[in-house]
XYZ file of C-alpha atoms in Angstrom:
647
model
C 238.658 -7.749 -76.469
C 240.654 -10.264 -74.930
C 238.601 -10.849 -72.146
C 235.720 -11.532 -73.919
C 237.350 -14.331 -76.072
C 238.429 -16.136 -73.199
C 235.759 -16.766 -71.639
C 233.668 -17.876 -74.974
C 236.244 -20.442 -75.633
C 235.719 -21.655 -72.002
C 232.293 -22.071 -72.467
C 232.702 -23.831 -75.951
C 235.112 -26.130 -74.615
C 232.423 -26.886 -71.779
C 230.002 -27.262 -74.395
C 232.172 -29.674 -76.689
C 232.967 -31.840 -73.352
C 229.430 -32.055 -72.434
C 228.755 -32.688 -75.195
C 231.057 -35.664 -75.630
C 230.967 -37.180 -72.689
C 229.090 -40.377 -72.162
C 225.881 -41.053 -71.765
C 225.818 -43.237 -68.533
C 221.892 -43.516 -68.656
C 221.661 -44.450 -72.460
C 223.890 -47.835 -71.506
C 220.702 -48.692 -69.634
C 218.726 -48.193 -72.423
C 216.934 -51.254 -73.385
C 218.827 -52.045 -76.855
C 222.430 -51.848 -75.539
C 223.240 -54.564 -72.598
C 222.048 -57.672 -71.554
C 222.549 -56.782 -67.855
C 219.326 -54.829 -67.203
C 216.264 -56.244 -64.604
C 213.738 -58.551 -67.396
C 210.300 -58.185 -67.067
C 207.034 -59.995 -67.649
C 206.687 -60.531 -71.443
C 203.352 -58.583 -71.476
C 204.781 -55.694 -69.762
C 207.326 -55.697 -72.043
C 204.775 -56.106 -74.791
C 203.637 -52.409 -73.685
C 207.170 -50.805 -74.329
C 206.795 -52.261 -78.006
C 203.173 -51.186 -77.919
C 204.140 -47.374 -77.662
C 205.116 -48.026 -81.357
C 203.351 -50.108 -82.577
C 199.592 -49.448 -81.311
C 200.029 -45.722 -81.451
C 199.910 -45.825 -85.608
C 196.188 -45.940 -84.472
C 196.326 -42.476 -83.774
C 196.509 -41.997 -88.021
C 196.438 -45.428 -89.676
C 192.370 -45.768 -90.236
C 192.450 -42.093 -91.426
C 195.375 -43.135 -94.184
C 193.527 -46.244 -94.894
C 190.233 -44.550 -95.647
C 192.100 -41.746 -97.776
C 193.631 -44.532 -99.725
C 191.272 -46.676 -99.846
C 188.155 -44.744 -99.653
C 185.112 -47.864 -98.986
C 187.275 -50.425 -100.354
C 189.091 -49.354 -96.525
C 187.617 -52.486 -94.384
C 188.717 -54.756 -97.141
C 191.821 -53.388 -97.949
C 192.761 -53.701 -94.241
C 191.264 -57.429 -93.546
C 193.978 -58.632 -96.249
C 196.855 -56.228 -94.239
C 195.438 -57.877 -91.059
C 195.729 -61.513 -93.249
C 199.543 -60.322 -93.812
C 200.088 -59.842 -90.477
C 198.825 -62.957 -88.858
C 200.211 -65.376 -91.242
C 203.160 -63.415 -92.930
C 204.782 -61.191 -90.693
C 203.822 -62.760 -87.272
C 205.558 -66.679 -88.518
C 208.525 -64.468 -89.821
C 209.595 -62.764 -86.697
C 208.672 -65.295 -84.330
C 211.172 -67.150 -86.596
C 213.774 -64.042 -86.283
C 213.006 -64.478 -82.189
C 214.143 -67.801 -82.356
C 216.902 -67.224 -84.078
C 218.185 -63.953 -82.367
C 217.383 -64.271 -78.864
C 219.895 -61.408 -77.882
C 217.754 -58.793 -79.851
C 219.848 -58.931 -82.481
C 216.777 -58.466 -84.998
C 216.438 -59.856 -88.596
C 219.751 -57.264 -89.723
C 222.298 -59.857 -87.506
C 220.851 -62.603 -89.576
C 221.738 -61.676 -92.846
C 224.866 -60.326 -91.344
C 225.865 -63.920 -90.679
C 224.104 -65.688 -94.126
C 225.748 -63.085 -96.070
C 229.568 -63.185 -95.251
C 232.383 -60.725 -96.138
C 232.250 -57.528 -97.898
C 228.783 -57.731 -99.071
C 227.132 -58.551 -95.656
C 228.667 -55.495 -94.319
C 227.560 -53.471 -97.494
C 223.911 -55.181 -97.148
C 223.774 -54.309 -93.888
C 225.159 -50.217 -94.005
C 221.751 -50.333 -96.309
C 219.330 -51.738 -94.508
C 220.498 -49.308 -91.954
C 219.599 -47.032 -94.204
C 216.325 -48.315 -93.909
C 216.265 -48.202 -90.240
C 217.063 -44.529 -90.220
C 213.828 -43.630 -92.557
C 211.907 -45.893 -90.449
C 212.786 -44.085 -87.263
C 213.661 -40.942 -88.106
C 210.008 -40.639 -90.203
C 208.414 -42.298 -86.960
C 209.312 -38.969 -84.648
C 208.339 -36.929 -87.490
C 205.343 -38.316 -88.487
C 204.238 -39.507 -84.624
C 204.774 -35.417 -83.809
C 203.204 -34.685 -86.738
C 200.041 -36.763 -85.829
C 200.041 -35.337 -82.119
C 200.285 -31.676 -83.632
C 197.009 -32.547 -85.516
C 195.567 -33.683 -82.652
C 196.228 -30.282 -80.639
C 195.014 -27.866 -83.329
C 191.897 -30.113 -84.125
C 190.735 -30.098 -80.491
C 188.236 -27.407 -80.152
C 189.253 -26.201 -76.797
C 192.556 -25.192 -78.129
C 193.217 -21.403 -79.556
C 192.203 -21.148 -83.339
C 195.541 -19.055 -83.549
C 197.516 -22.331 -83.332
C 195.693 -23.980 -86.337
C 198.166 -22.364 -88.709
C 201.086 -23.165 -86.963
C 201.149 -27.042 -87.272
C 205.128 -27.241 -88.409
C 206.040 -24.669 -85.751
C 204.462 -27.256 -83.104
C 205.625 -30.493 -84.733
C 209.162 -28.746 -84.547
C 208.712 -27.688 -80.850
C 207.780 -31.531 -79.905
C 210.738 -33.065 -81.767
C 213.112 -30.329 -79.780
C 211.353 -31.320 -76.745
C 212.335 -34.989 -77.881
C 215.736 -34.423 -78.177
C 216.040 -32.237 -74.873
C 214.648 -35.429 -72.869
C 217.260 -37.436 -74.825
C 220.092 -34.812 -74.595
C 219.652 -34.512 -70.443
C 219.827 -38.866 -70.079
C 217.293 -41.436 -71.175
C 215.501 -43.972 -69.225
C 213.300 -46.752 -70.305
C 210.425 -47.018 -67.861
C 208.321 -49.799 -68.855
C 206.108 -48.966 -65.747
C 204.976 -45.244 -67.753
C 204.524 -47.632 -71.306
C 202.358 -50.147 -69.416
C 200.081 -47.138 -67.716
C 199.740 -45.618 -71.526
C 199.389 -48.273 -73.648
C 196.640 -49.837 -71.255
C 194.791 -46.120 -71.384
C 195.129 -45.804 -74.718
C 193.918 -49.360 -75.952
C 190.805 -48.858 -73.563
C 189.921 -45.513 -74.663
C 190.414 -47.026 -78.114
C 187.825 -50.135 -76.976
C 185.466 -47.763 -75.850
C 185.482 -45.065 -79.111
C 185.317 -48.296 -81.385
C 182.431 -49.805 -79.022
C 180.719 -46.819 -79.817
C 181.141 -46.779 -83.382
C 179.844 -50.384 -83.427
C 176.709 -49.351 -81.235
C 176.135 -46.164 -83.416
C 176.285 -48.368 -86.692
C 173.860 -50.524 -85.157
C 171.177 -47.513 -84.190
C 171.408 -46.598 -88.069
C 171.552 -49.175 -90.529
C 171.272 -46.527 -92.865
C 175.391 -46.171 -92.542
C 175.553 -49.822 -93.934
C 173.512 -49.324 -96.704
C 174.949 -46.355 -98.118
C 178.350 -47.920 -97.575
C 177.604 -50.697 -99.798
C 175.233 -48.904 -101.819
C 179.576 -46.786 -102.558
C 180.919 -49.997 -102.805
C 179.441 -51.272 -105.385
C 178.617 -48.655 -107.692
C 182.312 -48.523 -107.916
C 182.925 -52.135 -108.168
C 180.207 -53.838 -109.850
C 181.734 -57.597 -108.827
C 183.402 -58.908 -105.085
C 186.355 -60.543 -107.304
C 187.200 -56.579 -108.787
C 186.929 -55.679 -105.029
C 189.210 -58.018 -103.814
C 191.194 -57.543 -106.634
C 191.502 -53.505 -106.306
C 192.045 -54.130 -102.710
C 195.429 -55.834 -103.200
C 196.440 -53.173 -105.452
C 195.239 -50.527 -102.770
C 196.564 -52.071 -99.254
C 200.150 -51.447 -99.852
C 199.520 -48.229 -98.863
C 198.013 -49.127 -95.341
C 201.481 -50.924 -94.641
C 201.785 -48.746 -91.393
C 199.585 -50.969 -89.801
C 203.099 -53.646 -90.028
C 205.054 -51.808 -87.433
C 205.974 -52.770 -84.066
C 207.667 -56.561 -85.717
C 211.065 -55.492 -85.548
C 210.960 -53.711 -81.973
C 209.197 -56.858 -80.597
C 212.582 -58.774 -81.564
C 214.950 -55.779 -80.399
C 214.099 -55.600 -77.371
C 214.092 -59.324 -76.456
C 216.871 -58.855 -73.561
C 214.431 -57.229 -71.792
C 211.773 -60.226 -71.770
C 211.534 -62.468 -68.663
C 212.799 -66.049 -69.417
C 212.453 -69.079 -67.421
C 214.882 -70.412 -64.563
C 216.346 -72.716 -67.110
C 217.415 -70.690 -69.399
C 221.273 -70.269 -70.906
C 222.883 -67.725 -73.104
C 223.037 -69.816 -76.009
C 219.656 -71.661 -75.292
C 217.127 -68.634 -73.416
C 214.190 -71.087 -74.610
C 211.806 -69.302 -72.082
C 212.915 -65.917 -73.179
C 212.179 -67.279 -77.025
C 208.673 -68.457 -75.715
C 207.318 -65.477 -73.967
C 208.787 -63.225 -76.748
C 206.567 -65.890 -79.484
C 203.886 -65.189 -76.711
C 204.583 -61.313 -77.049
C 204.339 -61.100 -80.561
C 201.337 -63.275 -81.433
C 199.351 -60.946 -78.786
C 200.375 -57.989 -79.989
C 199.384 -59.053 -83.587
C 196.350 -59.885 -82.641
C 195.125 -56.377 -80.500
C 196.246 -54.883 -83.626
C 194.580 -56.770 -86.105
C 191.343 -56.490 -83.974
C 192.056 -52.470 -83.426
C 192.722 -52.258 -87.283
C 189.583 -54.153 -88.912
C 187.050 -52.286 -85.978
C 189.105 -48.762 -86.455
C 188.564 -49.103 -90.422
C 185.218 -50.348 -90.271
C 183.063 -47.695 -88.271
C 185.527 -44.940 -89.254
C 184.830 -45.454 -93.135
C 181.020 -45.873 -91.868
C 180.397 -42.830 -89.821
C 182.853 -40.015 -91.684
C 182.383 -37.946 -94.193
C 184.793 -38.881 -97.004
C 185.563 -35.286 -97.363
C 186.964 -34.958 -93.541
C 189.688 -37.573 -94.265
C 191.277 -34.848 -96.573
C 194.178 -32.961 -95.706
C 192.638 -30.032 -93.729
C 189.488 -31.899 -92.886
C 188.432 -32.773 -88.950
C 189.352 -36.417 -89.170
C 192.714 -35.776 -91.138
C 195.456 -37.835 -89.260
C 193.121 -38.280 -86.080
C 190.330 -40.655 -87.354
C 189.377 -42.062 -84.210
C 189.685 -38.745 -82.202
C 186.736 -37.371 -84.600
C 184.462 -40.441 -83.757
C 185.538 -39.615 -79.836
C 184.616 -35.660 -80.163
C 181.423 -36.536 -82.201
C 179.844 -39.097 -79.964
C 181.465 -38.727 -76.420
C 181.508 -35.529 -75.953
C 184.570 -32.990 -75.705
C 185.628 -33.600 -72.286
C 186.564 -37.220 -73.758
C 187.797 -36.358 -76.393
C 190.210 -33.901 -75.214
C 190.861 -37.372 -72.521
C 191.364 -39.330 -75.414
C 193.354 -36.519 -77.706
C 196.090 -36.076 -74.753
C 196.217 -39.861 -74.473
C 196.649 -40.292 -78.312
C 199.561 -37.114 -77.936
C 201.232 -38.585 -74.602
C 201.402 -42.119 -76.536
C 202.388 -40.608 -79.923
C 205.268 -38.973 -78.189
C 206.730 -41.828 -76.780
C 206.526 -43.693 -80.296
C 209.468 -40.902 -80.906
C 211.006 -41.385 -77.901
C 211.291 -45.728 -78.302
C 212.150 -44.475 -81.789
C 215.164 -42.397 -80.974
C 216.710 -44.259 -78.427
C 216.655 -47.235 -81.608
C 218.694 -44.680 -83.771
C 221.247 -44.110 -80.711
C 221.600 -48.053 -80.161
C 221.742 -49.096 -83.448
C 224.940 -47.050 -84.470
C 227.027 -48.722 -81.548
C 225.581 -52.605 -82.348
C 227.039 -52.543 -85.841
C 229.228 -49.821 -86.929
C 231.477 -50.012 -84.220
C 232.686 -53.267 -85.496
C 232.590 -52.746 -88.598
C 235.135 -49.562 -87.859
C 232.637 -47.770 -89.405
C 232.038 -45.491 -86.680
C 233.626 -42.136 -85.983
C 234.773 -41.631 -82.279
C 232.083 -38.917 -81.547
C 229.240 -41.554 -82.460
C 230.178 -43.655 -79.717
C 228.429 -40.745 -77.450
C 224.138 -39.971 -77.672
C 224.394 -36.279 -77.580
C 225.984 -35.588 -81.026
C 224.105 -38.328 -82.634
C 220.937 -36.502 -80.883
C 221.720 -33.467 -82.182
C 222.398 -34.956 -85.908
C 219.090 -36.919 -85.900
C 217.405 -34.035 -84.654
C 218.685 -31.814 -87.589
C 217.276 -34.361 -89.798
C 214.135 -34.608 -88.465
C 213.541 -31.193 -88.534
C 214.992 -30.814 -92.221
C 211.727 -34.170 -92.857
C 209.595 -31.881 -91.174
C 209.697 -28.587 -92.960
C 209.926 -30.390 -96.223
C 206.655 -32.400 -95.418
C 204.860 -29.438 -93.612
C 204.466 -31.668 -90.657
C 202.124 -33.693 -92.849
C 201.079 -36.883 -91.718
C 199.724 -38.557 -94.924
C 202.575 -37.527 -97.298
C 204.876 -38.599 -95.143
C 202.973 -42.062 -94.427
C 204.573 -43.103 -97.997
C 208.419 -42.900 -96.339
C 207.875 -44.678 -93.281
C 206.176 -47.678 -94.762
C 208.856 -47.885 -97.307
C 211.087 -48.218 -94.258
C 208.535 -50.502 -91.973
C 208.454 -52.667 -95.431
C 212.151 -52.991 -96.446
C 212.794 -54.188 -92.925
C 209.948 -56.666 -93.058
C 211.099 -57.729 -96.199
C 214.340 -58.550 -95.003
C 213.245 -60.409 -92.292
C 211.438 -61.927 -94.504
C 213.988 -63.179 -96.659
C 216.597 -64.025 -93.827
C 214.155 -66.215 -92.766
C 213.716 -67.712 -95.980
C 217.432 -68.341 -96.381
C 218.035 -70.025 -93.080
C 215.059 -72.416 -94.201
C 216.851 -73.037 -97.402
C 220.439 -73.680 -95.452
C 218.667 -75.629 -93.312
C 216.858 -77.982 -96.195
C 214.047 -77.397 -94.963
C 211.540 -77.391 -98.163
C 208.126 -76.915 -96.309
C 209.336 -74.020 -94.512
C 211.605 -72.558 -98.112
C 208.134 -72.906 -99.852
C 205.702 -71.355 -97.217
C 208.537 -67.791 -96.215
C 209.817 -67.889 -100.036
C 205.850 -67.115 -100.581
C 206.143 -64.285 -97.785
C 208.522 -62.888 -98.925
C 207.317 -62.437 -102.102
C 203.664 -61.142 -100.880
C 206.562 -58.489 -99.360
C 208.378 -57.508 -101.800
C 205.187 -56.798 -104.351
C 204.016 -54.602 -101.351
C 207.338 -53.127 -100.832
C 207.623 -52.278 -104.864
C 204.023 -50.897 -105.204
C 204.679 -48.355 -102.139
C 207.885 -47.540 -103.538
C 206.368 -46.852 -106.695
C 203.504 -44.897 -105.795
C 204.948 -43.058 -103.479
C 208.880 -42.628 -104.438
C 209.398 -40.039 -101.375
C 210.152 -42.818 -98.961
C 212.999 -44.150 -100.996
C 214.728 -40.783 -101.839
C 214.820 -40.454 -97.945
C 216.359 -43.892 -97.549
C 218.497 -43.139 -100.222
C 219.961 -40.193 -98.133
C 220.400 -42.107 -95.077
C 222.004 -44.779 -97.036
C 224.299 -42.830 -99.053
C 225.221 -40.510 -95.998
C 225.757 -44.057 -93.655
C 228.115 -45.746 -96.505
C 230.218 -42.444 -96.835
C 230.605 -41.857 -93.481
C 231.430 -45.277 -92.832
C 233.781 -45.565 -95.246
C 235.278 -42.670 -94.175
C 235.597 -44.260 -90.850
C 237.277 -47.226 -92.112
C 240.192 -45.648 -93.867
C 240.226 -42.969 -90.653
C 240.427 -45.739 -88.234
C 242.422 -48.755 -90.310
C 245.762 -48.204 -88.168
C 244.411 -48.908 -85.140
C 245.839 -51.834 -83.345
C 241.472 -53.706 -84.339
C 243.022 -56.478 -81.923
C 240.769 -57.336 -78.702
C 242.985 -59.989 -77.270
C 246.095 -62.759 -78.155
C 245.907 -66.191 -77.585
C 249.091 -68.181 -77.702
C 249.370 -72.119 -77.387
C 252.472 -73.751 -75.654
C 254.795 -74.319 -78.393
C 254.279 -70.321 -79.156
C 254.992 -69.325 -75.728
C 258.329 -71.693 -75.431
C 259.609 -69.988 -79.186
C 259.106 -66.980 -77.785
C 260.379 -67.722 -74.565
C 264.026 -69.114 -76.162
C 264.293 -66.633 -78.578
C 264.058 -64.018 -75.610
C 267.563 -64.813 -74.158
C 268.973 -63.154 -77.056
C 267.912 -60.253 -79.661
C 264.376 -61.236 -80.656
C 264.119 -61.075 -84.205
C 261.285 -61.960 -86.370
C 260.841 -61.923 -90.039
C 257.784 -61.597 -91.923
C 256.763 -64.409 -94.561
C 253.798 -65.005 -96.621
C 253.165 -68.586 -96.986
C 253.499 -70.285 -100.141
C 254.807 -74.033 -100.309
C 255.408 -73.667 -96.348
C 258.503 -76.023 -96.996
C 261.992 -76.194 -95.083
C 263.033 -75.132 -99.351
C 260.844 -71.601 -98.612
C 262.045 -70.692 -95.367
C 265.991 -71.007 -96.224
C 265.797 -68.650 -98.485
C 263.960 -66.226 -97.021
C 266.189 -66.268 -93.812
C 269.020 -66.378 -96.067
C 267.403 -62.948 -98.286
C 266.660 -61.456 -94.726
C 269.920 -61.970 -93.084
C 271.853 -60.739 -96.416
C 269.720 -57.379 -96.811
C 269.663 -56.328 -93.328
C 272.798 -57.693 -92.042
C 271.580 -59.827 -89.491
C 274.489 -62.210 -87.859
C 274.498 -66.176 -88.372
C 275.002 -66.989 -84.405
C 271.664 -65.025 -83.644
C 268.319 -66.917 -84.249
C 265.277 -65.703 -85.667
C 261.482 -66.475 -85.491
C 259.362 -66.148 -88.863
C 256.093 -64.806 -88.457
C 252.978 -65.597 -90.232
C 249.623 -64.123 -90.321
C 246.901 -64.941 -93.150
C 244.006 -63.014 -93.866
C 240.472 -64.328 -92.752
C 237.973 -61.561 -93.231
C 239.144 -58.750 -94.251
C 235.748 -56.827 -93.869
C 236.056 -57.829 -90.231
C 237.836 -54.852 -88.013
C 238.046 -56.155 -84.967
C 238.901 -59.933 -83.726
C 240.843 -62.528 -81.503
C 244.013 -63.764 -82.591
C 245.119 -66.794 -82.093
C 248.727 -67.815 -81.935
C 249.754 -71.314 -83.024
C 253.837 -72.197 -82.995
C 254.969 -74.700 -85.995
C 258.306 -76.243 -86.889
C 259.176 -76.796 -90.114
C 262.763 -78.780 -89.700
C 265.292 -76.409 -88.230
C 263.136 -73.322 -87.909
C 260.479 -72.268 -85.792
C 257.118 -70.445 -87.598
C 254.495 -68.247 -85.393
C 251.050 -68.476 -87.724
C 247.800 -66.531 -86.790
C 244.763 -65.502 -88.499
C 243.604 -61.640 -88.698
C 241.339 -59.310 -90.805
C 244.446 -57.089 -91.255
C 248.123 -58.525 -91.558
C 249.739 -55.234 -90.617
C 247.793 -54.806 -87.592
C 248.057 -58.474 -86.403
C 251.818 -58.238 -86.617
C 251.988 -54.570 -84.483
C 249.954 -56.527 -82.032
C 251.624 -58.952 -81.590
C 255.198 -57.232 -81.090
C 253.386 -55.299 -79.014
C 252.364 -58.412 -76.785
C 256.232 -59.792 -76.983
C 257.632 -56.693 -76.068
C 255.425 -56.439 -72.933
C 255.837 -60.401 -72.076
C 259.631 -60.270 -72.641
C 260.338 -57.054 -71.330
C 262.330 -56.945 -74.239
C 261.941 -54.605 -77.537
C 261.581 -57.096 -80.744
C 262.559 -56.144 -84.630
C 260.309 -57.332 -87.393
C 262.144 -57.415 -90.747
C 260.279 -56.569 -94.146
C 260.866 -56.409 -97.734
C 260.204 -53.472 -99.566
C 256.956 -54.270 -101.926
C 256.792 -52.603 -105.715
C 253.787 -50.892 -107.634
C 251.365 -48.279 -107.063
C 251.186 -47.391 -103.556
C 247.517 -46.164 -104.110
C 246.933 -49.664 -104.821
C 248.338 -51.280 -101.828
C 246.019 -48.569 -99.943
C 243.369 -49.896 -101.538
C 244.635 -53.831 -101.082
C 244.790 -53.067 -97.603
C 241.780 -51.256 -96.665
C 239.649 -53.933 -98.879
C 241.896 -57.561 -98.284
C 243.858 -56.313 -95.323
C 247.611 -56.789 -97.157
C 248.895 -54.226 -99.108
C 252.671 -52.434 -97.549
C 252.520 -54.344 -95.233
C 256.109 -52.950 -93.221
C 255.029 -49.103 -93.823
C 251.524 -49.498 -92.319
C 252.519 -52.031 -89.107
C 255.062 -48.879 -88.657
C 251.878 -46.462 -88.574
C 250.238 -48.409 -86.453
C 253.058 -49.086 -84.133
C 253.189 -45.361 -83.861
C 249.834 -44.499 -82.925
C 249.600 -47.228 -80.282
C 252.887 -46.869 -78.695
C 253.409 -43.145 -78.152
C 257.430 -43.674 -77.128
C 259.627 -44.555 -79.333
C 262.264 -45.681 -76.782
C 259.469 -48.459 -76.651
C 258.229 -49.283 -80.200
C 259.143 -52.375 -81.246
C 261.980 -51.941 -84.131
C 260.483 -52.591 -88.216
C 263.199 -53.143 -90.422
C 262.724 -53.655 -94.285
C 265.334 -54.684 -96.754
C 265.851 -55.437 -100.512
């Protein structure tokens, strides 16, 4: 019995190390260095593409279920949206983020403290609906477009979730053996795939043409249902909410800026090429799409059957693959339905390796993060688990779950929107307050009506949301006696106190600056020296450290040396005081050679509350947690700096 066990925990703790251990390929992953080889913006244009033009594969199908002959008109005002709402928004967000920092860093800078990093944990929320329903719904789409080709086995026609589950595993097995971005395979496919697409619309045109018929009846529907153009126009806003998956691809455009060629001139503050060809990336972009969407709506509302859009019909989810089988033959159509698949599946894939980059951009610093996120694998597997959980409870359907992902494509767009619209109104700038304040109101009626009509989407974000803010704050508390210090920074008159009070014990005491007079620091030394016996002949240092942002976790601190008459003041800034202070003994100790004591007084109250004070304003007990931390970092105690606390 013995032997058996051994060897399965041998193989678990394999597992668990493999499973843990970093993913060198994912650091060249487009979203998480600056460091990688740039590329011509229209190449990169493809990469974003793989998202973005691949909603083709369902979005005229959605539109005409939605829509039903209002579809072309419905979708010229989405295509209106796009060109003059969405398109000046994130060209704005490219300007402003040149990094690929997205619309997110934005309001994480306008909106400061606590309730940036709260904003933010939500809109990641968001992000996690919008990716996690784009591998869902993108395998869901290529699934339809496998059963619904007629050369494939009817057996497989009932078994749509099996398959949509099979390609998400596949998914995650490309992502759990290392990741690549290879813009060269994006370029080849989304070049195929928009031709294939020119061609099958081409065709539509041509057939509508050859049977004017199709026109008449269309309008002959369009207005028996709407008697006047105003009502049609009218119903039309109402209706193209739900087409809102025709607005994706804005936010990958900006995310993966570093990878955009810039000109020779270019600086890390100032990349103005990069910014230009990135402007010149998503104006193009915007307008293949608005030319795919308006030609896909029009001859596919035209030439199907109303009834095939259904769930179940022929056209269901593959609207454009129909037109293909019906007028080009099989053999094309099968070309065009592994295209559409091939294409569909790399929407997942530029959609997962978002979710694995955009834990480390923000969490991280936020201490938000537990130590097992900083690795793909486990975060693979997690997603993973949630996409199949979307799947089974959606029945790998793409229209119901078309409702979720625009809620996240929207919510994004709608706080780009509104970034945007608060930078212009920093800035004074009352042209450009009036024209984005209008945008992002055009957004936020369209974001409302999807949410209302279709509610699913923002349960889902809900989830994500909740689950992110728990786990982060989890995190926080988890995490909140680590040293959060990157570096120390001392000027000269720091470096001599420290230096003199070296010859002899170096003793610091703790203040907390009030009137900063020579009054305030007599009697503290005076308190200090009478509780903890410390002798007249031996000098002391105070030590200062006043809270900046205490949702920060993370920062530089910066070491300034004051005299106040006869005694000699260290003052720094930090998100936490108790971590600043084990820092910095830490960083005497090791410049000294010497072991320094830091003297306290004992604090009174509830110590749930000083918890609390601390993990919210960074204060709290201050002596019992710079012990804590002291401990963790410094695993000797023959070398921990000495806390003493009196009173």
């Amino acid at each position: 019995m013995a032997k058996s066990i051994v060897p399965s925990k041998r193989i678990g703790t394999k597992f668990i190390n493999w499973l843990l251990e970093e993913d060198r390929n994912e650091k060249e992953g487009p979203y998480r260095k600056e460091e990688h080889r740039c590329h011509p913006w229209w190449q990169v244009m493809c990469l974003t593409g793989v998202d973005y033009f691949s909603t083709l594969g369902y979005q005229p199908g959605i539109a005409a279920l939605a829509a039903g002959s209002l579809s072309p008109v419905a979708t010229l005002i989405l295509v209106l949206l796009t060109l003059f709402g969405a398109l000046p928004i994130y060209r704005r967000v490219a300007a402003k983020s040149p990094h690929g920092e997205g619309s997110i860093a934005m309001l994480e800078h306008l909106l400061p403290w606590w309730q940036g990093k709260l904003f933010v944990l939500c809109l990641l929320g968001f992000v996690g609906t919008d990716f996690i329903i784009t591998i869902t719904l993108s395998a869901a789409d290529a699934t339809a477009h496998i059963i619904e080709n007629p050369l494939v086995p009817t057996w497989l026609h009932s078994q749509q979730v099996g398959i949509t589950l099979v390609l998400v595993a596949l998914l995650a097995a490309v992502f759990l053996r290392g990741f690549r971005e290879a813009i060269s395979i994006a370029v080849f496919l989304v070049g195929f795939y928009l031709l294939l697409n020119f061609v099958v619309v081409s065709v539509g045109l041509y057939q509508i043409l050859n049977q004017p018929s199709v026109i008449t009846d269309w309008q002959t529907t369009l207005f028996a249902t709407h008697h006047n153009p105003l009502i049609m126009i009218g119903v039309a806003l109402l209706i193209f909410p739900k087409l809102a998956l025709g607005l994706s691809g804005f936010e990958t455009g900006v995310t993966v800026m570093p990878l955009v060629q810039g000109s020779s001139n270019d600086t890390s503050r100032q990349p103005k090429g990069r910014i230009r060809n990135t402007h010149k990336l998503l104006t193009v972009a915007a307008g293949i799409m608005s030319f795919f969407l308006l030609t896909s709506s029009f001859v596919t509302t035209l030439l199907i059957p109303a009834a095939e859009f259904k769930t179940g019909g022929k056209a269901s989810g593959r609207a454009l693959a129909y037109l293909a089988h019906q007028y080009l033959g099989n053999g094309f159509g099968t070309i065009y339905d592994i295209s559409t698949i091939t294409i569909l599946w790399f929407a997942g894939a530029s959609a997962m390796a978002g979710l694995l980059n955009i834990v480390p951009r923000y969490l991280p610093r936020y201490g938000m993060a537990p130590n097992w996120a900083r690795t793909a694998r486990p975060l693979v597997l997690v997603y993973t688990a949630i996409a199949f959980v979307v799947t089974i409870l959606f029945k790998a359907d793409v229209e119901a779950q078309g409702g979720a992902y625009a809620t996240g494509v929207l919510v994004l767009i709608t706080s780009a929107a509104f970034a945007v619209t608060l930078s212009a109104h920093r800035h004074r700038a009352k042209l450009g307050r009036l024209a984005f304040g209008t945008i992002t109101l055009l957004f936020i009626y369209t974001t409302v009506v999807n949410i209302i009509e279709r509610p699913e989407g923002i349960r889902i974000a809900g989830f994500f949301i909740g689950t992110i803010i728990l786990s982060s704050l989890v995190s926080r508390v988890w995490r909140s006696v680590e040293l959060r210090v990157e570096r120390i920074e001392i000027d000269e008159n720091a470096r001599r106190f420290i230096d003199q009070q070296s010859r002899g014990a170096i003793r610091l005491i703790a203040n907390r600056l009030t009137e900063g007079d020579v009054r305030e620091y007599a009697l503290k030394e005076q308190e200090v020296r009478e509780d903890n016996h410390i002798p007249l002949s031996d000098p002391i240092l105070f030590l200062e450290i006043r809270v900046s942002d205490a949702s920060e976790f993370a920062n530089i601190i910066r070491v300034k040396g004051v005299e106040v008459g006869q005694y000699r003041i260290l003052r720094a800034e930090s998100a936490a005081v108790p971590n600043a202070i084990a820092a910095l003994l830490l960083y005497i100790r090791d410049q000294t050679g010497k072991i320094p004591h830091a003297y306290f007084g004992w604090v009174e109250g509830n110590p749930i509350q000083y918890l609390l004070r601390f993990i919210l304003f960074g204060e709290g007990d201050i002596a019992v947690v710079t012990r804590e931390v002291l401990r963790k970092a410094e695993k000797d105690p023959e070398r921990r700096p000495a806390i003493h606390v009196g009173g």
